[in-house]
Coordinates of C-alpha atoms and ligand atoms in Angstrom, one line a residue:
M1 CA 24.0 3.1 8.3
A2 CA 22.9 6.1 6.4
E3 CA 22.4 9.3 8.4
F4 CA 18.8 10.6 8.4
T5 CA 18.5 13.5 5.9
M6 CA 15.6 15.7 5.0
E7 CA 17.2 16.6 1.7
L8 CA 17.0 14.5 -1.4
N9 CA 20.4 14.0 -3.1
D10 CA 21.0 15.0 -6.7
E11 CA 20.3 11.6 -8.1
Q12 CA 17.1 11.3 -6.1
K13 CA 16.0 14.7 -7.3
E14 CA 16.6 13.6 -10.8
V15 CA 14.4 10.5 -10.3
R16 CA 11.8 12.6 -8.5
D17 CA 11.6 15.1 -11.4
W18 CA 11.4 12.2 -13.9
L19 CA 8.5 10.5 -11.9
H20 CA 6.8 13.9 -11.6
G21 CA 6.9 14.3 -15.4
F22 CA 5.3 10.9 -15.9
A23 CA 2.7 11.6 -13.2
A24 CA 1.8 15.0 -14.8
D25 CA 2.0 14.0 -18.4
V26 CA 0.6 10.4 -18.4
I27 CA -1.1 9.6 -15.1
R28 CA -3.0 12.8 -14.3
P29 CA -4.6 13.3 -17.8
A30 CA -5.9 9.6 -17.7
A31 CA -7.2 9.8 -14.1
A32 CA -10.8 10.9 -14.7
E33 CA -11.4 8.3 -17.5
W34 CA -10.1 5.3 -15.6
D35 CA -12.0 6.4 -12.4
E36 CA -15.2 6.4 -14.5
R37 CA -14.4 3.1 -16.2
E38 CA -13.5 1.4 -12.9
E39 CA -11.1 -0.8 -14.7
T40 CA -7.4 -1.6 -14.5
P41 CA -5.6 1.0 -16.7
W42 CA -3.4 -1.6 -18.6
P43 CA -2.3 1.0 -21.2
V44 CA -0.9 3.3 -18.5
I45 CA 0.8 0.4 -16.7
Q46 CA 2.4 -0.5 -20.1
E47 CA 3.5 3.1 -20.6
A48 CA 5.1 2.9 -17.1
A49 CA 6.8 -0.4 -18.1
K50 CA 8.1 1.2 -21.3
V51 CA 9.9 4.0 -19.4
G52 CA 11.1 1.6 -16.6
I53 CA 8.8 2.8 -13.8
Y54 CA 6.8 -0.5 -13.8
S55 CA 9.7 -2.9 -13.2
L56 CA 11.5 -4.9 -10.6
D57 CA 14.7 -3.0 -11.2
F58 CA 13.1 0.4 -10.5
Y59 CA 11.3 -0.9 -7.5
A60 CA 14.3 -2.7 -6.0
Q61 CA 16.5 0.4 -6.6
Q62 CA 14.1 2.5 -4.5
Y63 CA 13.5 -0.2 -1.9
F64 CA 17.2 -0.8 -1.2
D65 CA 18.1 3.0 -1.2
A66 CA 19.9 3.3 2.1
T67 CA 18.6 6.8 2.8
G68 CA 15.1 5.3 3.0
L69 CA 13.8 8.1 0.9
G70 CA 13.6 6.2 -2.4
I71 CA 10.2 4.6 -1.9
P72 CA 8.4 7.5 -0.2
M73 CA 9.6 9.9 -2.9
A74 CA 8.4 7.6 -5.7
M75 CA 5.1 6.9 -4.0
E76 CA 4.4 10.6 -3.4
E77 CA 5.0 11.6 -7.0
L78 CA 3.0 8.7 -8.5
F79 CA 0.0 9.2 -6.2
W80 CA 0.2 12.9 -6.8
G81 CA -0.7 12.0 -10.3
D82 CA -3.7 9.8 -9.4
A83 CA -4.2 7.4 -6.6
G84 CA -6.2 4.7 -8.5
I85 CA -3.8 4.5 -11.4
A86 CA -0.8 4.7 -9.2
L87 CA -2.1 1.8 -7.0
S88 CA -2.5 -0.2 -10.2
I89 CA 1.2 0.5 -10.9
V90 CA 2.6 -0.1 -7.4
G91 CA 0.1 -2.8 -6.2
T92 CA 2.5 -5.4 -7.6
G93 CA 5.2 -3.9 -5.5
L94 CA 3.2 -4.5 -2.3
A95 CA 3.0 -8.3 -3.2
A96 CA 6.7 -8.2 -4.2
V97 CA 7.5 -6.9 -0.7
G98 CA 5.8 -10.0 0.7
V99 CA 8.3 -12.1 -1.2
L100 CA 11.3 -9.9 -0.4
A101 CA 10.4 -9.9 3.3
N102 CA 9.9 -13.7 3.7
G103 CA 11.2 -15.4 0.6
T104 CA 14.6 -17.1 -0.1
E105 CA 17.0 -15.7 -2.7
E106 CA 15.7 -18.4 -5.2
Q107 CA 12.1 -17.5 -4.6
I108 CA 12.8 -13.8 -5.0
G109 CA 14.6 -14.5 -8.3
T110 CA 11.9 -16.9 -9.6
W111 CA 8.7 -15.1 -8.7
I112 CA 9.2 -11.4 -8.7
P113 CA 10.0 -11.1 -12.4
Q114 CA 6.8 -13.1 -13.1
M115 CA 4.9 -10.6 -11.1
Y116 CA 5.8 -7.8 -13.5
G117 CA 5.9 -9.7 -16.8
D118 CA 7.7 -7.7 -19.6
V119 CA 7.0 -4.5 -21.6
N120 CA 5.1 -6.4 -24.3
D121 CA 3.1 -8.5 -21.9
V122 CA 2.8 -6.7 -18.5
K123 CA 1.5 -8.6 -15.6
V124 CA 0.4 -7.7 -12.0
A125 CA 0.6 -9.5 -8.7
A126 CA -1.7 -9.6 -5.6
F127 CA -1.1 -9.9 -1.9
C128 CA -4.0 -11.8 -0.3
S129 CA -4.2 -11.7 3.5
S130 CA -7.7 -10.2 4.4
E131 CA -10.7 -12.4 4.7
P132 CA -14.4 -11.8 5.2
D133 CA -14.1 -12.5 8.9
A134 CA -10.4 -11.5 9.3
G135 CA -9.7 -7.9 8.5
S136 CA -8.2 -6.0 11.4
D137 CA -8.2 -9.2 13.4
V138 CA -5.7 -11.2 11.4
S139 CA -5.7 -14.0 14.0
S140 CA -9.2 -15.0 12.8
M141 CA -7.9 -16.1 9.4
R142 CA -9.4 -19.4 8.2
T143 CA -7.7 -20.1 4.9
R144 CA -5.9 -23.3 5.5
A145 CA -2.7 -24.7 4.1
V146 CA -2.2 -28.4 4.6
Y147 CA 1.1 -30.1 3.7
D148 CA 0.8 -33.3 1.5
E149 CA 4.1 -34.9 2.4
A150 CA 3.8 -37.7 -0.2
K151 CA 3.6 -35.2 -3.0
D152 CA 5.6 -32.4 -1.4
E153 CA 2.7 -30.1 -2.1
W154 CA 0.7 -27.6 -0.1
V155 CA -3.1 -27.6 -0.4
L156 CA -4.8 -24.2 0.1
N157 CA -8.5 -23.8 0.8
G158 CA -10.4 -20.6 1.8
T159 CA -11.7 -17.2 0.7
K160 CA -9.7 -14.1 0.6
T161 CA -11.2 -10.7 0.1
W162 CA -10.3 -7.1 -0.7
A163 CA -7.3 -8.3 -2.7
T164 CA -5.8 -5.5 -4.9
N165 CA -5.3 -7.2 -8.3
G166 CA -7.0 -10.3 -6.9
G167 CA -7.9 -12.8 -9.6
I168 CA -6.3 -10.8 -12.4
A169 CA -2.8 -11.2 -11.0
N170 CA -0.2 -13.5 -12.6
V171 CA 1.2 -14.4 -9.2
H172 CA -0.8 -14.4 -6.0
V173 CA 0.9 -14.3 -2.6
V174 CA -1.5 -15.9 -0.1
V175 CA -1.2 -15.9 3.6
A176 CA -2.7 -19.0 5.2
V177 CA -3.0 -20.9 8.5
V178 CA -0.6 -23.8 8.9
D179 CA -1.1 -24.3 12.6
P180 CA -4.5 -23.2 13.9
E181 CA -3.4 -23.7 17.6
L182 CA -0.9 -20.8 17.3
G183 CA -3.3 -18.0 16.1
S184 CA -1.5 -15.4 14.0
K185 CA 1.9 -17.1 14.8
G186 CA 0.7 -20.1 12.9
H187 CA 0.5 -18.3 9.5
A188 CA 2.7 -18.7 6.5
S189 CA 2.8 -17.1 3.0
F190 CA 2.6 -19.0 -0.2
I191 CA 3.2 -18.2 -3.9
V192 CA 0.3 -19.3 -6.1
P193 CA 1.9 -19.6 -9.6
P194 CA 0.2 -18.4 -12.8
N195 CA -2.8 -20.5 -14.0
T196 CA -2.9 -22.7 -10.9
P197 CA -6.2 -24.7 -11.0
G198 CA -8.6 -24.0 -8.1
L199 CA -7.8 -20.2 -7.8
A200 CA -10.7 -18.0 -9.0
Q201 CA -11.8 -14.4 -8.7
G202 CA -14.9 -13.9 -6.7
Q203 CA -16.8 -10.7 -6.5
K204 CA -15.1 -7.6 -7.9
F205 CA -15.9 -4.6 -5.7
K206 CA -17.4 -1.3 -6.9
K207 CA -15.7 1.2 -4.7
H208 CA -16.0 4.8 -3.4
G209 CA -12.5 5.8 -4.6
I210 CA -9.3 4.5 -6.2
R211 CA -11.7 3.0 -8.8
A212 CA -9.0 2.4 -11.4
S213 CA -7.5 -0.2 -9.0
H214 CA -9.0 -3.6 -9.2
T215 CA -10.2 -5.0 -5.8
A216 CA -11.7 -8.5 -5.6
E217 CA -12.3 -11.7 -3.6
V218 CA -10.1 -14.6 -4.4
I219 CA -11.5 -18.1 -3.9
L220 CA -9.0 -21.0 -3.2
D221 CA -10.6 -24.4 -3.8
N222 CA -8.1 -27.2 -3.3
V223 CA -5.3 -25.2 -4.8
R224 CA -2.2 -27.3 -4.9
V225 CA 1.2 -25.6 -5.0
P226 CA 4.7 -27.2 -4.9
G227 CA 6.5 -27.3 -1.6
S228 CA 9.0 -24.8 -3.1
C229 CA 6.1 -22.2 -3.0
L230 CA 6.2 -21.9 0.8
L231 CA 7.9 -18.5 1.3
G232 CA 11.1 -19.0 3.3
G233 CA 11.0 -22.8 3.0
K234 CA 9.8 -25.7 5.1
E235 CA 12.8 -25.9 7.4
K236 CA 12.5 -22.2 8.4
L237 CA 8.7 -22.6 8.9
D238 CA 9.2 -25.7 11.1
E239 CA 11.8 -23.9 13.2
R240 CA 9.6 -20.8 13.6
L241 CA 6.5 -22.9 14.6
A242 CA 8.6 -24.9 17.1
R243 CA 9.8 -21.6 18.7
A244 CA 6.2 -20.3 18.7
R245 CA 5.0 -23.5 20.4
E246 CA 7.8 -23.2 23.1
R247 CA 6.9 -19.6 23.7
A248 CA 3.2 -20.4 23.9
K249 CA 4.0 -23.1 26.5
A250 CA 6.2 -20.7 28.4
G251 CA 3.3 -18.2 28.5
G252 CA 3.7 -16.1 25.5
E253 CA 6.3 -13.6 24.2
R254 CA 5.0 -12.1 21.0
V255 CA 6.5 -13.4 17.7
K256 CA 6.2 -11.6 14.4
N257 CA 4.2 -13.5 11.8
A258 CA 4.6 -13.4 8.0
A259 CA 1.8 -11.0 7.2
M260 CA 2.8 -8.6 10.0
A261 CA 6.4 -8.4 8.6
T262 CA 4.9 -7.4 5.2
F263 CA 2.7 -4.7 6.8
E264 CA 5.5 -3.3 8.9
A265 CA 7.7 -2.8 5.8
S266 CA 4.9 -1.2 3.8
R267 CA 3.2 1.2 6.2
P268 CA 5.4 4.2 5.7
A269 CA 5.0 3.7 1.9
V270 CA 1.2 3.9 2.3
G271 CA 1.8 7.1 4.3
A272 CA 3.7 8.5 1.3
M273 CA 0.8 7.7 -1.0
A274 CA -1.4 9.7 1.3
V275 CA 1.0 12.6 1.2
G276 CA 0.9 12.5 -2.6
T277 CA -2.9 12.7 -2.8
A278 CA -3.0 15.4 -0.1
R279 CA -0.3 17.5 -1.9
A280 CA -2.2 17.2 -5.2
A281 CA -5.5 18.5 -3.7
Y282 CA -3.7 21.3 -1.8
E283 CA -2.0 22.5 -5.0
V284 CA -5.3 22.6 -6.8
A285 CA -6.9 24.5 -3.9
L286 CA -4.1 27.0 -3.7
D287 CA -4.3 27.8 -7.4
Y288 CA -8.1 28.1 -7.3
A289 CA -8.0 30.3 -4.2
K290 CA -5.6 32.7 -5.9
T291 CA -7.7 33.1 -9.0
R292 CA -11.4 32.7 -7.9
E293 CA -12.8 36.2 -7.1
Q294 CA -15.7 36.9 -4.8
F295 CA -16.6 40.3 -3.2
G296 CA -14.2 41.9 -5.7
R297 CA -11.0 40.1 -4.5
P298 CA -9.4 36.6 -4.7
I299 CA -10.9 34.3 -2.1
I300 CA -7.4 33.7 -0.7
D301 CA -7.5 37.4 0.5
N302 CA -9.8 36.1 3.3
Q303 CA -7.9 34.7 6.3
G304 CA -10.7 32.1 6.6
V305 CA -9.4 30.6 3.3
A306 CA -5.7 31.5 3.6
F307 CA -5.4 30.0 7.1
Q308 CA -6.9 26.7 5.9
L309 CA -4.3 26.6 3.2
A310 CA -1.6 27.3 5.7
D311 CA -2.8 24.5 7.9
M312 CA -3.1 22.1 4.9
R313 CA 0.5 22.7 3.9
T314 CA 1.8 22.5 7.5
Q315 CA 0.1 19.1 8.0
I316 CA 1.4 17.8 4.6
D317 CA 5.0 18.7 5.4
A318 CA 4.7 17.2 8.9
A319 CA 3.2 14.0 7.4
R320 CA 6.1 13.8 5.0
L321 CA 8.7 14.1 7.7
L322 CA 7.1 11.3 9.8
V323 CA 7.0 9.1 6.7
W324 CA 10.6 9.8 5.8
R325 CA 11.8 9.1 9.3
A326 CA 9.9 5.8 9.5
S327 CA 11.1 4.8 6.1
W328 CA 14.8 5.6 7.0
M329 CA 14.3 3.6 10.2
A330 CA 12.9 0.6 8.4
V331 CA 15.7 0.5 5.7
N332 CA 18.4 1.0 8.4
G333 CA 17.0 -1.7 10.7
K334 CA 16.3 0.8 13.6
P335 CA 13.8 -0.7 16.0
F336 CA 10.4 1.0 15.9
T337 CA 10.4 1.6 19.7
A338 CA 7.5 4.1 19.5
A339 CA 5.7 2.4 16.5
E340 CA 7.0 5.2 14.3
G341 CA 5.9 3.2 11.2
S342 CA 2.3 3.2 12.4
M343 CA 2.6 6.9 13.5
S344 CA 3.6 7.9 10.0
K345 CA 0.7 6.0 8.3
L346 CA -1.8 7.2 10.9
F347 CA -0.9 10.9 10.6
A348 CA -0.4 10.9 6.8
S349 CA -3.7 9.1 6.1
E350 CA -5.7 11.3 8.4
T351 CA -4.1 14.4 6.9
A352 CA -5.0 13.2 3.4
K353 CA -8.7 12.8 4.4
K354 CA -8.7 16.2 6.1
V355 CA -6.8 18.2 3.4
T356 CA -8.8 16.8 0.5
A357 CA -12.1 17.7 2.3
Q358 CA -10.8 21.2 2.8
A359 CA -9.8 21.4 -0.9
V360 CA -13.4 20.5 -1.9
Q361 CA -14.6 23.3 0.4
I362 CA -12.2 25.8 -1.0
L363 CA -13.4 25.1 -4.5
G364 CA -17.0 25.5 -3.4
G365 CA -19.6 24.1 -5.9
N366 CA -16.8 23.3 -8.4
G367 CA -15.1 21.2 -5.8
Y368 CA -18.3 19.1 -5.6
T369 CA -18.2 18.2 -9.3
R370 CA -16.2 15.8 -11.4
E371 CA -15.1 18.8 -13.5
Y372 CA -12.4 19.4 -11.0
P373 CA -10.1 16.7 -9.6
V374 CA -10.4 17.4 -5.9
E375 CA -13.8 15.5 -5.8
R376 CA -12.0 12.3 -6.9
M377 CA -9.0 13.0 -4.7
H378 CA -11.3 13.3 -1.7
R379 CA -13.0 9.9 -2.5
D380 CA -9.5 8.4 -3.1
A381 CA -8.1 9.7 0.2
A382 CA -10.7 7.7 2.2
I383 CA -8.8 4.5 1.5
Y384 CA -5.7 5.5 3.4
T385 CA -7.3 5.3 6.8
I386 CA -8.6 1.8 6.0
F387 CA -6.1 -0.4 4.2
E388 CA -2.8 -1.7 5.5
G389 CA -4.4 -1.3 9.0
T390 CA -7.1 1.2 9.9
S391 CA -6.4 4.3 11.8
E392 CA -7.8 2.7 14.9
I393 CA -5.5 -0.3 14.5
Q394 CA -2.5 2.1 14.1
R395 CA -3.5 3.9 17.3
L396 CA -3.7 0.5 19.0
V397 CA -0.2 -0.5 17.8
I398 CA 1.2 2.9 18.9
A399 CA -0.5 2.8 22.3
R400 CA 0.6 -0.8 23.0
T401 CA 4.1 0.0 22.0
L402 CA 4.3 3.1 24.1
S403 CA 2.7 1.6 27.2
G404 CA 3.7 -2.1 27.0
M405 CA 0.1 -2.8 28.0
P406 CA -2.3 -5.1 26.1
I407 CA -4.7 -2.2 25.3
R408 CA -7.9 -3.3 23.6
Ligands
FAD1 C1 -9.6 -0.9 -1.7 C2 -9.0 -1.9 -0.7 C3 -7.8 -2.6 -1.1 C4 -7.3 -3.5 -0.2 N1 -6.2 -4.2 -0.6 C5 -5.9 -5.3 0.2 C6 -4.9 -6.2 -0.3 O1 -4.3 -6.0 -1.4 N2 -4.6 -7.3 0.4 C7 -5.2 -7.6 1.6 O2 -4.9 -8.6 2.2 N3 -6.1 -6.7 2.1 C8 -6.5 -5.6 1.4 N4 -7.4 -4.7 1.9 C9 -8.1 -5.0 3.2 C10 -7.8 -4.0 4.2 O3 -6.5 -4.1 4.7 C11 -8.9 -4.2 5.3 O4 -10.1 -3.7 4.8 C12 -8.6 -3.5 6.6 O5 -7.5 -4.2 7.3 C13 -9.8 -3.5 7.6 O6 -10.4 -4.7 7.7 P1 -12.0 -4.8 7.5 O7 -12.3 -4.1 6.3 O8 -12.4 -6.2 7.7 O9 -12.6 -3.9 8.7 P2 -12.8 -4.4 10.2 O10 -11.6 -5.0 10.8 O11 -14.1 -5.1 10.3 O12 -13.0 -3.0 10.9 C14 -14.2 -2.2 10.9 C15 -14.1 -1.0 11.8 O13 -13.8 -1.5 13.2 C16 -12.6 -0.9 13.7 N5 -12.0 -1.8 14.6 C17 -11.8 -3.1 14.4 N6 -11.1 -3.6 15.5 C18 -10.9 -2.6 16.3 C19 -10.2 -2.5 17.6 N7 -9.6 -3.6 18.2 N8 -10.2 -1.3 18.2 C20 -10.8 -0.2 17.6 N9 -11.4 -0.3 16.4 C21 -11.4 -1.5 15.8 C22 -11.8 -0.6 12.5 O14 -10.8 0.4 12.7 C23 -12.8 -0.2 11.5 O15 -13.1 1.2 11.7 C24 -7.9 -3.7 1.0 C25 -9.1 -3.0 1.4 C26 -9.6 -2.1 0.5 C27 -10.9 -1.4 0.9

């Protein structure tokens, strides 16, 4: 097990500087344009593929870094560049985590490369769990997967919503109900391969922020996938369902389901994205406060402004430490006895919302315009307290973990 460290090693610093260069030179200059266009920034994703940032190798290297700091460091730098473009680059990684967490070696080897495509023909992937009536309440999921034993195929029917890259993805990872009696314990994850008939994009959402990232409904109408597309395989599913039925009969110890395993692995990473956006806005505000003069002196000469910047930086550093701790725990298999993963996501996302709002305030009228990036960063930051579990749900998870009580 790697010791927890607050210091990046030399190799990690090199990667961080390289990512920062890409974020500063390629992502940030493109941010305003793709925010206005509200389209997937394919040319930027391709640039990222060319230099090796958009690739399974790069992602896996960071994901399996034993210090746990690889993914948070990478997320912070890319999202420092721009949240919408960065989500277009890392959204595939969120789907890949679904396969890494629940898939067999063979499934990982077959599907993850197809999620990324190659430099000349980049592809993206989508993770589809949320539904119109099943957001925070995952147990209300209705999308059904029924096994057709004669053909060894699964048949998927239902409507997914809010899927990042939904409908434009080469590979969709879809969570569906296989045993409705078991609530969220009766869910399983499936690969829907490229060009599978019956899968279609529904509404594409026009959003408040992260507008370069594509978010849409995904309609599944009698989608047939081979038995081999069930993540983890049928035998493992049958064993898991049998255990869940036994426990349900015995009166109910909680069992982790497929979607929850994915969320647990990705929450500190979302915290790191929030840290990136918060740091970006803080830096713009600090520079502005040092150069903008009113009453014959820089506005930072006023404690009212300087103390805000002091609080912003303190909260960003605290958020990063929570994220790094949770990420180190996740990689090293430490149990989250105080829901440290949720804590990190909760604090970092609330910090991003607060810090970006303060940045707008410090820039005054300029902060309220699209001439300066903090307006976009403030809109972007609002997503962090919503996706991958809202702040309220994080508090619920933390409170339940701490108390052992079924708090509602
Ligand atoms: C841009 C974007 C991208 C997304 N990407 C994906 C994706 O790729 N894949 C995917 O599967 N999903 C994705 N999501 C979905 C996201 O995870 C959900 O929006 C989120 O889980 C909240 O669900 P909901 O929107 O249905 O809100 P609801 O669950 O309806 O919640 C509404 C409000 O009620 C509160 N609330 C609900 N229950 C409780 C409770 N028990 N106690 C206290 N408060 C409560 C919530 O905190 C929230 O404030 C994305 C969403 C967005 C906006």
